[in-house]
mmCIF file of C-alpha atoms in Angstrom:
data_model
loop_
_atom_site.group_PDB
_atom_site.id
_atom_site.type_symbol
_atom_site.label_atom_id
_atom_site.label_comp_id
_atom_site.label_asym_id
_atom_site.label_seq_id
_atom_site.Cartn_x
_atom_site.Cartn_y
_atom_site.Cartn_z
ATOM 1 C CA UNK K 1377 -7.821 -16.808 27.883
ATOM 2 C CA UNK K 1378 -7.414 -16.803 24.262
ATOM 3 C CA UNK K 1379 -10.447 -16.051 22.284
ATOM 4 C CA UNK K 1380 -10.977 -17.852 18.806
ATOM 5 C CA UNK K 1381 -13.357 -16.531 16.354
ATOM 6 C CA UNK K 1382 -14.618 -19.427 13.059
ATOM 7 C CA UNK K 1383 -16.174 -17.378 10.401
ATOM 8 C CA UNK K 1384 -18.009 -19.539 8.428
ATOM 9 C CA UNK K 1385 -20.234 -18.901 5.202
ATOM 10 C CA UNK K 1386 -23.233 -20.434 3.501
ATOM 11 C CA UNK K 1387 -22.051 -24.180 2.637
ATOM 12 C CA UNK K 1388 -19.055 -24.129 4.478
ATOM 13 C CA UNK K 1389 -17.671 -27.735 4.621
ATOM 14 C CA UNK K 1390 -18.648 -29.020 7.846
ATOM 15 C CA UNK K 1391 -15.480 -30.701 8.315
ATOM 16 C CA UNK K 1392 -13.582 -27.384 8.823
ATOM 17 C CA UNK K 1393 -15.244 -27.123 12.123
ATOM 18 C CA UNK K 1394 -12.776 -30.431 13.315
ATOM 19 C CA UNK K 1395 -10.390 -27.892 14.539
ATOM 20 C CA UNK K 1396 -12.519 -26.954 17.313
ATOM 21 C CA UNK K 1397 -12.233 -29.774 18.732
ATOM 22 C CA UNK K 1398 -8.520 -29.063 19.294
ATOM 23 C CA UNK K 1399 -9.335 -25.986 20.968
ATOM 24 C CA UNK K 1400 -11.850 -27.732 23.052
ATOM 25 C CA UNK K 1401 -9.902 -30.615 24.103
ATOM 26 C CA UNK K 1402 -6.567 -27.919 25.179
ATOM 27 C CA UNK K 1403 -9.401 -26.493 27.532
ATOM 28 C CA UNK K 1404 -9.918 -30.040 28.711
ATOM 29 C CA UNK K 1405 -6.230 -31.329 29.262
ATOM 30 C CA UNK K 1406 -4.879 -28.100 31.024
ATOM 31 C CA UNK K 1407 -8.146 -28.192 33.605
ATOM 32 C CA UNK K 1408 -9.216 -24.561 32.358
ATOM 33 C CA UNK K 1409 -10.112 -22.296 29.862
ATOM 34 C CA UNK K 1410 -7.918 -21.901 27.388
ATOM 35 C CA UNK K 1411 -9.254 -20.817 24.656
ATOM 36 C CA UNK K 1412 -13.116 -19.166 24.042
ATOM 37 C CA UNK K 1413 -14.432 -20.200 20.733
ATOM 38 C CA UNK K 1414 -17.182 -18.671 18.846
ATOM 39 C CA UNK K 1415 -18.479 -19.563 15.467
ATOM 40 C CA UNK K 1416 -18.951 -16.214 13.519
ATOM 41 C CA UNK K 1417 -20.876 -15.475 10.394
ATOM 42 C CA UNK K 1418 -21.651 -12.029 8.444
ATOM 43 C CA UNK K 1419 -24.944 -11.506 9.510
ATOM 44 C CA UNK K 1420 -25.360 -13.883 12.448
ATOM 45 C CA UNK K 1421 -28.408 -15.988 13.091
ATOM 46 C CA UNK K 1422 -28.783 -19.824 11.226
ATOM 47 C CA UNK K 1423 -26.484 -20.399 8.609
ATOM 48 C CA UNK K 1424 -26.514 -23.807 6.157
ATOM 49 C CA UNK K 1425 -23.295 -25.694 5.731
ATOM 50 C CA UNK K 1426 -22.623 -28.295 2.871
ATOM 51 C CA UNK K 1427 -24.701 -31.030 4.080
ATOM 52 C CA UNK K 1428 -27.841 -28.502 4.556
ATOM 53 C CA UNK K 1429 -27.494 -28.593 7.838
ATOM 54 C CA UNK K 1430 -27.940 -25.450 10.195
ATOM 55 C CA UNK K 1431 -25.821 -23.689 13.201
ATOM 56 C CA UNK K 1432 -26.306 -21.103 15.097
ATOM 57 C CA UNK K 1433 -23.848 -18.400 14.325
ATOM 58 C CA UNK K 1434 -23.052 -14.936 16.332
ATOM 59 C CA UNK K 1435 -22.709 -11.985 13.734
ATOM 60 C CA UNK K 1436 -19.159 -10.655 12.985
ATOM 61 C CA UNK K 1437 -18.643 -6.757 14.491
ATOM 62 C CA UNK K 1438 -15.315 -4.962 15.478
ATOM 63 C CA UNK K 1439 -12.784 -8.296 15.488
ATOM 64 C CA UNK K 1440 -12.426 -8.621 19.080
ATOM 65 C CA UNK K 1441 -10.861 -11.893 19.109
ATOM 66 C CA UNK K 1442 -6.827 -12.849 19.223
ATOM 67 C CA UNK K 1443 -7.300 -15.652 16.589
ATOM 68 C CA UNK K 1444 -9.815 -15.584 13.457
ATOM 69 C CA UNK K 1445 -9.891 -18.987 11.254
ATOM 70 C CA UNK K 1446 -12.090 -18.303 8.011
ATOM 71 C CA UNK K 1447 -13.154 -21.812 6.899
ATOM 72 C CA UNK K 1448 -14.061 -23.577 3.594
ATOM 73 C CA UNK K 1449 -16.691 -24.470 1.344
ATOM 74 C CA UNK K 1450 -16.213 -26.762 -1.064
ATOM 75 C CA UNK K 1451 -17.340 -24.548 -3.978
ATOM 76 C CA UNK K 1452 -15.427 -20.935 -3.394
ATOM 77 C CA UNK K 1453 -17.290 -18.204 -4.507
ATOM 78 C CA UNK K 1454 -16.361 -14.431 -4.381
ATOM 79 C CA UNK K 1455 -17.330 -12.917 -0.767
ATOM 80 C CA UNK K 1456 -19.486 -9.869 -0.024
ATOM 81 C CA UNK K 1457 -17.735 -6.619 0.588
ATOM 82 C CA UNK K 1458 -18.427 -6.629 4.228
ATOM 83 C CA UNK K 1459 -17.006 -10.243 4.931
ATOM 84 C CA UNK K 1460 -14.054 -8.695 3.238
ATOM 85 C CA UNK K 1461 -13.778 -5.522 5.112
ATOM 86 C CA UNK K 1462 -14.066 -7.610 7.962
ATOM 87 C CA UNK K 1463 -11.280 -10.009 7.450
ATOM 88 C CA UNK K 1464 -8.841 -7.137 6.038
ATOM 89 C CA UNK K 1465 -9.757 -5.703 9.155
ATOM 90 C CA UNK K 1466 -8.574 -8.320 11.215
ATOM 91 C CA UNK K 1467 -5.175 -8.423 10.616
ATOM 92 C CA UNK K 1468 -4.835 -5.403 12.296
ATOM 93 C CA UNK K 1469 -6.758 -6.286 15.315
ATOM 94 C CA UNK K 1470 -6.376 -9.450 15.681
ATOM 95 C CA UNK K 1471 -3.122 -11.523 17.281
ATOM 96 C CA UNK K 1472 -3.223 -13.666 13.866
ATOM 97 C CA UNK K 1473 -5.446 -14.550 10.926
ATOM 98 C CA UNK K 1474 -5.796 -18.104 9.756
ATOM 99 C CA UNK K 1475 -7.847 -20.312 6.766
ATOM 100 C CA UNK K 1476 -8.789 -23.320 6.552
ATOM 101 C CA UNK K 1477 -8.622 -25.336 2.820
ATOM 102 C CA UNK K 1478 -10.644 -23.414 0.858
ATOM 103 C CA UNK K 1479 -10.906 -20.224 3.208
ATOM 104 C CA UNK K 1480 -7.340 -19.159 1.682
ATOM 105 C CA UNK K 1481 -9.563 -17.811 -1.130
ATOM 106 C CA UNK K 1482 -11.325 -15.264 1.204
ATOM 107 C CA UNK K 1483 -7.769 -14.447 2.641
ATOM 108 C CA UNK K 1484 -6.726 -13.928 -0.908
ATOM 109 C CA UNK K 1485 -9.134 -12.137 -1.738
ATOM 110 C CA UNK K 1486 -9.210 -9.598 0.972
ATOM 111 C CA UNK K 1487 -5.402 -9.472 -0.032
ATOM 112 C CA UNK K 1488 -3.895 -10.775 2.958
ATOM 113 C CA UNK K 1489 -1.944 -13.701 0.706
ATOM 114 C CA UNK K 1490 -0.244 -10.235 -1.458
ATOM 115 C CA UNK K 1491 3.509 -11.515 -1.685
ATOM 116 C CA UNK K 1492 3.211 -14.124 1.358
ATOM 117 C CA UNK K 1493 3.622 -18.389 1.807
ATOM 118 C CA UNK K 1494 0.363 -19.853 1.671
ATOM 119 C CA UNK K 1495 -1.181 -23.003 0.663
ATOM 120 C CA UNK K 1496 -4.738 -24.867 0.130
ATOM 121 C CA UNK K 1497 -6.306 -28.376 -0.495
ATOM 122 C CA UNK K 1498 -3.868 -29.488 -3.615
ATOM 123 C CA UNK K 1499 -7.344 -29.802 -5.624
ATOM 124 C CA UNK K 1500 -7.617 -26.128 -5.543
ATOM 125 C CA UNK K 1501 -4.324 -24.672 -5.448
ATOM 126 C CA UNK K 1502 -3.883 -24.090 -9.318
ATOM 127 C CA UNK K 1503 -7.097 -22.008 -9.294
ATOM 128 C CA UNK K 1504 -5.759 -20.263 -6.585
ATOM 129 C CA UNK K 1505 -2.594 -19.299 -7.847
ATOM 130 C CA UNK K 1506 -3.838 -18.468 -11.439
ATOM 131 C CA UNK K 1507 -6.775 -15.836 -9.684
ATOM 132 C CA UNK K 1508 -4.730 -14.413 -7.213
ATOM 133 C CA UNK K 1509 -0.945 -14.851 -8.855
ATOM 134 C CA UNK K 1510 0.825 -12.390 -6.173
ATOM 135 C CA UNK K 1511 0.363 -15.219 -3.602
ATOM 136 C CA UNK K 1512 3.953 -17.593 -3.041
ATOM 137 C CA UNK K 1513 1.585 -20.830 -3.850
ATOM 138 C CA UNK K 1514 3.146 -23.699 -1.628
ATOM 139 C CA UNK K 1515 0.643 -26.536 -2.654
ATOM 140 C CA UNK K 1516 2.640 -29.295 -1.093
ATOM 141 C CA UNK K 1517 2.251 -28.246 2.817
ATOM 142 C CA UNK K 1518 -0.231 -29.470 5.669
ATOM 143 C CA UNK K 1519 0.076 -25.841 6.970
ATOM 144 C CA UNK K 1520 2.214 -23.144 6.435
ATOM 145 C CA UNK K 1521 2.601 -20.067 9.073
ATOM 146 C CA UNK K 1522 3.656 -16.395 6.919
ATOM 147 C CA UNK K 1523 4.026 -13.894 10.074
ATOM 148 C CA UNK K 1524 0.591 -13.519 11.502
ATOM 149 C CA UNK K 1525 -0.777 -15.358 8.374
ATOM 150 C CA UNK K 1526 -2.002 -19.077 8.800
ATOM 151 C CA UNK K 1527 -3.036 -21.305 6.219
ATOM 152 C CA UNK K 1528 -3.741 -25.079 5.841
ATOM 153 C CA UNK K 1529 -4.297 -27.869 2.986
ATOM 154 C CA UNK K 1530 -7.494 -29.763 2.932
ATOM 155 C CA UNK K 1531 -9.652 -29.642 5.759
ATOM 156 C CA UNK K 1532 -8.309 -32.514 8.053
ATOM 157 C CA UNK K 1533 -5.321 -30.443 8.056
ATOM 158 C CA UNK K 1534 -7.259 -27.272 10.090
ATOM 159 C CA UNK K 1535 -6.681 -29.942 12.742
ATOM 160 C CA UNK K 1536 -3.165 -29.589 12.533
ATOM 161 C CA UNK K 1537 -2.980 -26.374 12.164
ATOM 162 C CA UNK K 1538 -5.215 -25.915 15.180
ATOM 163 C CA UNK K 1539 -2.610 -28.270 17.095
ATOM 164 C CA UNK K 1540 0.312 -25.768 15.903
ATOM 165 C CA UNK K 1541 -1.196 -22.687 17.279
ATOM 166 C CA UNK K 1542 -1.711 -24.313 20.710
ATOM 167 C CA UNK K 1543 1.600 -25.593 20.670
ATOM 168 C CA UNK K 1544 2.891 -21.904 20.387
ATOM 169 C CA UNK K 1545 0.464 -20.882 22.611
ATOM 170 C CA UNK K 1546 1.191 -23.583 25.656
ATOM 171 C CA UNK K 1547 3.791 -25.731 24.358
ATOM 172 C CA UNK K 1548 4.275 -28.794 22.993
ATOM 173 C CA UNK K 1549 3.514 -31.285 25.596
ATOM 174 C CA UNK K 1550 -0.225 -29.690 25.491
ATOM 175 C CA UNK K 1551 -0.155 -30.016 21.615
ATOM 176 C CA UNK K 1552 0.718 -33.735 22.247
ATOM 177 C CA UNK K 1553 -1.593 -34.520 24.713
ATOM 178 C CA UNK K 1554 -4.568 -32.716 22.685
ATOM 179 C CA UNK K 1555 -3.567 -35.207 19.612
ATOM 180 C CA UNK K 1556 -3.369 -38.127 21.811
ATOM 181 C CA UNK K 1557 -7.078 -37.583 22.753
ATOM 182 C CA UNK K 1558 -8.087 -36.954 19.103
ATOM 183 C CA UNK K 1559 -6.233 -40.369 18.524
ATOM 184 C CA UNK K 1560 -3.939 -38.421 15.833
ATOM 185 C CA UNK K 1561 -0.843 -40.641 15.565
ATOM 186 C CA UNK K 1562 1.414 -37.447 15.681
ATOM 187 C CA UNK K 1563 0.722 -33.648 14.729
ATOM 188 C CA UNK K 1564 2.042 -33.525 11.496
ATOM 189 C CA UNK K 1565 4.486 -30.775 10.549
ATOM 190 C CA UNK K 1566 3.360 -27.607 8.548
ATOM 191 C CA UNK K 1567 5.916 -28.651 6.249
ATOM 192 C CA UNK K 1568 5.167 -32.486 5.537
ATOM 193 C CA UNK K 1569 3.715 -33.035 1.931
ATOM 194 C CA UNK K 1570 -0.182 -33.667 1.589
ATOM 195 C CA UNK K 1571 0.612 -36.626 -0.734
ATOM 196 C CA UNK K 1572 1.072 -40.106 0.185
ATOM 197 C CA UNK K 1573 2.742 -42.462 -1.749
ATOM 198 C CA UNK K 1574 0.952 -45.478 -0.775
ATOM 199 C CA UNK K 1575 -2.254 -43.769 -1.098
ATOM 200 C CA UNK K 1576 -1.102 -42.432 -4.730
ATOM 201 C CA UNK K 1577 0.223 -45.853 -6.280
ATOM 202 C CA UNK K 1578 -3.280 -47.295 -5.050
ATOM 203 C CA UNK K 1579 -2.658 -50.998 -5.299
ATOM 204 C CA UNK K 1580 -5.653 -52.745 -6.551
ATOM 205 C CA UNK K 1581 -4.840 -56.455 -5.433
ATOM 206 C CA UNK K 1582 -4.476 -57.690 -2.258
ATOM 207 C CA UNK K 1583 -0.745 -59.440 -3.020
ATOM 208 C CA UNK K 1584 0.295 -56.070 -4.756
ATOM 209 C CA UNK K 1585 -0.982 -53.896 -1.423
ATOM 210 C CA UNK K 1586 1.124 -56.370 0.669
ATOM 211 C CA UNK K 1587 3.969 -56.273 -1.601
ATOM 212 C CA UNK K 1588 3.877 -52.525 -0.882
ATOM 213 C CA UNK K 1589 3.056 -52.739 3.158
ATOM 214 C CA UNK K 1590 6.107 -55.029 3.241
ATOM 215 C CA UNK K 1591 8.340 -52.644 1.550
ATOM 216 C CA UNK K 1592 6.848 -49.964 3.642
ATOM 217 C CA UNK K 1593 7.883 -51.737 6.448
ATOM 218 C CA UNK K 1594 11.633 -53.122 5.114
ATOM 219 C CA UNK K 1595 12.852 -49.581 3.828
ATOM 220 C CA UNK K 1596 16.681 -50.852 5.101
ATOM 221 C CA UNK K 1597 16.730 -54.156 3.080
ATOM 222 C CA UNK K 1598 17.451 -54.522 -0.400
ATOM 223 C CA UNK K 1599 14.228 -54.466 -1.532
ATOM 224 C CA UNK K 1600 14.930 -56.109 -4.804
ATOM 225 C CA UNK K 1601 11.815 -57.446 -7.102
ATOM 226 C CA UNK K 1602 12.539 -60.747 -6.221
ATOM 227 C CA UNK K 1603 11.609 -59.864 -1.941
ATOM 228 C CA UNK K 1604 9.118 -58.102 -3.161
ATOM 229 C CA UNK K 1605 7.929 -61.046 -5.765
ATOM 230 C CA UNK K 1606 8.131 -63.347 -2.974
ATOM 231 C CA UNK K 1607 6.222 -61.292 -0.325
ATOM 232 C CA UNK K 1608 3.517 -61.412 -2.758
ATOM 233 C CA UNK K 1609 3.439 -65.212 -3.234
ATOM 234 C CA UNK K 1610 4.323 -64.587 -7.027
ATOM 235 C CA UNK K 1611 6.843 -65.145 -9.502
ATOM 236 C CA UNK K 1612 9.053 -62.006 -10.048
ATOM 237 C CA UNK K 1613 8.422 -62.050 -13.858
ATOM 238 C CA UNK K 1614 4.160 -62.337 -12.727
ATOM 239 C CA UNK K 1615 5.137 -59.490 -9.932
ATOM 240 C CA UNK K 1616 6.606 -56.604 -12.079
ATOM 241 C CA UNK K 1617 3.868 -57.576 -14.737
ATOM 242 C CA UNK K 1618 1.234 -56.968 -12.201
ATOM 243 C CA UNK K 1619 2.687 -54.099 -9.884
ATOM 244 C CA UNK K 1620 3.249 -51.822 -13.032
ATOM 245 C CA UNK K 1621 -0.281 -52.905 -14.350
ATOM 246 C CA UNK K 1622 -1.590 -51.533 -10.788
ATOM 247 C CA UNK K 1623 0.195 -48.624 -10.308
ATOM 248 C CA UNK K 1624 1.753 -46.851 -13.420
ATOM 249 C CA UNK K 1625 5.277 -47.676 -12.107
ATOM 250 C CA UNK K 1626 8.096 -50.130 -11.820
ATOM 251 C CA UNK K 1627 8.962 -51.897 -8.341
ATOM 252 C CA UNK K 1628 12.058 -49.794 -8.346
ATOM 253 C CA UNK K 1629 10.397 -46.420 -9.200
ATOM 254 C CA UNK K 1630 7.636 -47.368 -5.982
ATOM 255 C CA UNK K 1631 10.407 -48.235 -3.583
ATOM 256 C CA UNK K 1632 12.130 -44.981 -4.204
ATOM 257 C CA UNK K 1633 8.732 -42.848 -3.977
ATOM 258 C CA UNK K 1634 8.318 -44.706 -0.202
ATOM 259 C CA UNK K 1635 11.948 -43.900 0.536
ATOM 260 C CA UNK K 1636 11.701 -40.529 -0.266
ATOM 261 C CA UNK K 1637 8.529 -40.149 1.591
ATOM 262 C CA UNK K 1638 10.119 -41.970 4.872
ATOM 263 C CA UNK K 1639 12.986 -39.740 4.325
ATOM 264 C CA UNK K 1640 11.070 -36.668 4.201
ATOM 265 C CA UNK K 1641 9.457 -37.175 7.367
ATOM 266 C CA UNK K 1642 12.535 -38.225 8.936
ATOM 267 C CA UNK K 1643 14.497 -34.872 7.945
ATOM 268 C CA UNK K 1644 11.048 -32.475 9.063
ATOM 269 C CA UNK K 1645 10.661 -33.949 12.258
ATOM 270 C CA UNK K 1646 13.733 -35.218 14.085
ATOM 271 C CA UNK K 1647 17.224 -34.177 14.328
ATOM 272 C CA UNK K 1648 19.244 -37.185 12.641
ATOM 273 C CA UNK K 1649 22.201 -36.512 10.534
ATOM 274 C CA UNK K 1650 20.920 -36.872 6.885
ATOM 275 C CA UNK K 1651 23.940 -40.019 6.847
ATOM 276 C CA UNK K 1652 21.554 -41.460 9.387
ATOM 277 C CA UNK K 1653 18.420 -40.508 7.810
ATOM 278 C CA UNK K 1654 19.648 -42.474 4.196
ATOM 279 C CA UNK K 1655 20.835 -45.561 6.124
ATOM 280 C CA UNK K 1656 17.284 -45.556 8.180
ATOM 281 C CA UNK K 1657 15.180 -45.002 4.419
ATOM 282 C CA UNK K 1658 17.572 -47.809 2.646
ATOM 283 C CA UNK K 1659 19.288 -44.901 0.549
ATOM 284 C CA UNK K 1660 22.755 -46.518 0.147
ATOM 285 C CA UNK K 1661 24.137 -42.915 0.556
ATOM 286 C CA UNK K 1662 23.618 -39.494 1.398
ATOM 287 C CA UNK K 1663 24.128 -38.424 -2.581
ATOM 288 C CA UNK K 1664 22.123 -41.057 -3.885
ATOM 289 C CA UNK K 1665 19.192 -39.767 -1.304
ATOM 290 C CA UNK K 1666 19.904 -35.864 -2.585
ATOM 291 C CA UNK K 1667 19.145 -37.029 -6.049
ATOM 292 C CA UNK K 1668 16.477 -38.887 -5.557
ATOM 293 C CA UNK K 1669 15.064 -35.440 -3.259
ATOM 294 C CA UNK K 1670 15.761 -33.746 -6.214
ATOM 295 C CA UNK K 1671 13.768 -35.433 -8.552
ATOM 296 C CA UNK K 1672 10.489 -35.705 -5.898
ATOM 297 C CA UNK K 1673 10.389 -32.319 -4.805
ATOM 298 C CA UNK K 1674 13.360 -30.317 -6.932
ATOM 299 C CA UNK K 1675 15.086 -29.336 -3.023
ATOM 300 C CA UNK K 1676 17.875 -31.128 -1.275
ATOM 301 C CA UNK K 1677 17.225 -32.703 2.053
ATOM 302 C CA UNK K 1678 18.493 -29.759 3.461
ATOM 303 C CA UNK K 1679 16.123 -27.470 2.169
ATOM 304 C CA UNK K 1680 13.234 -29.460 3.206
ATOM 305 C CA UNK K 1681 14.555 -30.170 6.615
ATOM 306 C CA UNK K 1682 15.170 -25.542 6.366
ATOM 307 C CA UNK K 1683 11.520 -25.119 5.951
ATOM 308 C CA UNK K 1684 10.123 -27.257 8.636
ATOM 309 C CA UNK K 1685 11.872 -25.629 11.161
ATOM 310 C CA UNK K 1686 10.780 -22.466 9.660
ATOM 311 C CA UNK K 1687 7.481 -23.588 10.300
ATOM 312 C CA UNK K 1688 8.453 -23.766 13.709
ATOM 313 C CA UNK K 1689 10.035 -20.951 14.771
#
């Protein structure tokens, strides 16, 4: 049985707590326990979290658990020197040490980020970087894994994170099944951006949005702005008006931000040849792909497709 310790602190974001619902549900799909989860905090006893709402918390002594997540808040703050002792403390003791958004800032601050991978939510990461600049800042990543070092993005992505560890722990068919029952479409790789494009270009109209959801869909075709005019029931000159008024962009420019993103996934989670992977994403070819990787992320394919096995490993 693998015990897992969430240290929380006054205001922590109650959303952080999401991961233990992975935990849980492993205990459920394997028919025993698992994992043993307590919620920790410095002095034990009530504490508040962000909606003023309050749990019961044990208080935090010798680490005597294998895994310790240190959630979020949604306003960090500098920690107390005892929350700190205890933390720095528990990379020796414990199995590994993990944060979730926010909590990267208690990591760093306990200097357990000093010259490792890490990332946070993307709305934090520059503040982050500039207070504690010995820490390799990855701000693009769900979740990135730096030897016995765990981090995560925002706090939906302690899920995943959550999902990773028990998928090193008891492989990946229990990993699956646990994101099956949290109706999670897949677990998403430590590696996979936090950004999505669709989400990013926020269509405002209805015909723009399924001008968008069509091209989404199409990534093999053409794609040209008279398709996309047409899926939109307008005229191509009204279309390119309209889609750069909604989004910042041209057609072509959108089209290319969804291919890349399509690509992406296709090159961090399965094993296709990266001809394959450009045919699939409607790059005509695999150079005109490695350009286009280059100006989204400044990495070729295979460098992104490098660090999600990383991840991994």
């Amino acid at each position: 049985m693998i015990k897992v310790g969430f240290l929380v602190s006054p205001g922590f974001q109650m959303m952080s707590l999401a991961a233990l619902s992975a935990f849980e549900l492993a205990n459920v799909t394997a028919g025993e326990t698992l994992y043993q989860v307590e919620v920790l905090s410095e002095s034990g006893g009530p504490v508040s979290n962000s909606l003023g709402m309050r749990m019961e918390t044990g208080a935090i002594a010798e680490p005597a658990c294998d895994t310790l997540v240190v959630t979020g808040t949604l306003d960090p703050e500098p920690s107390s020197p005892g929350l700190l002792a205890y933390v720095r403390d528990a990379l020796q003791s414990c199995r590994r040490v993990a944060a979730i958004c926010t909590g990267a800032f208690i990591l760093a601050e306990a200097g357990l980020l000093d010259g490792r991978r890490a990332t946070t939510h993307w709305f934090f990461a520059r503040d982050l970087e500039k207070q504690f600049p010995k820490i390799r800042l990855e701000e693009d990543r769900i979740f990135i894994i730096d030897g016995q070092v765990w981090t995560s993005a925002g706090m939906s992505a302690g899920v995943d994170l959550a999902l990773g560890m028990i998928e090193k722990d008891f492989g990946a068919e229990i990993s699956r099944s646990v994101a099956r029952k949290l109706v999670l479409y897949h677990r998403r790789a430590g590696g996979q951006s936090q950004h999505s494009a669709l989400l990013e270009m926020d269509a405002k109209s209805d015909r723009i949005q399924t001008a968008l959801d069509y091209a989404k869909r199409n990534l093999r075709s053409e794609l040209s702005v008279e398709q996309l005019a047409e899926a939109a029931h307008l005229s191509p000159r009204q279309f390119s008006r309209a889609f750069r008024a909604e989004t910042g962009q041209s057609p072509a420019k959108a089209v290319e931000h969804l291919r890349v993103e399509a690509a992406r996934l296709m090159m961090e989670q399965t094993r296709h040849p990266i001809d394959v992977v450009a045919t699939e994403t409607g790059f005509a070819d695999r150079e005109r792909m490695r350009r286009a990787f280059l100006r989204a992320f400044g990495q070729p394919p295979q460098a992104i497709r490098r660090t999600a096995r990383e991840e991994v490993v």
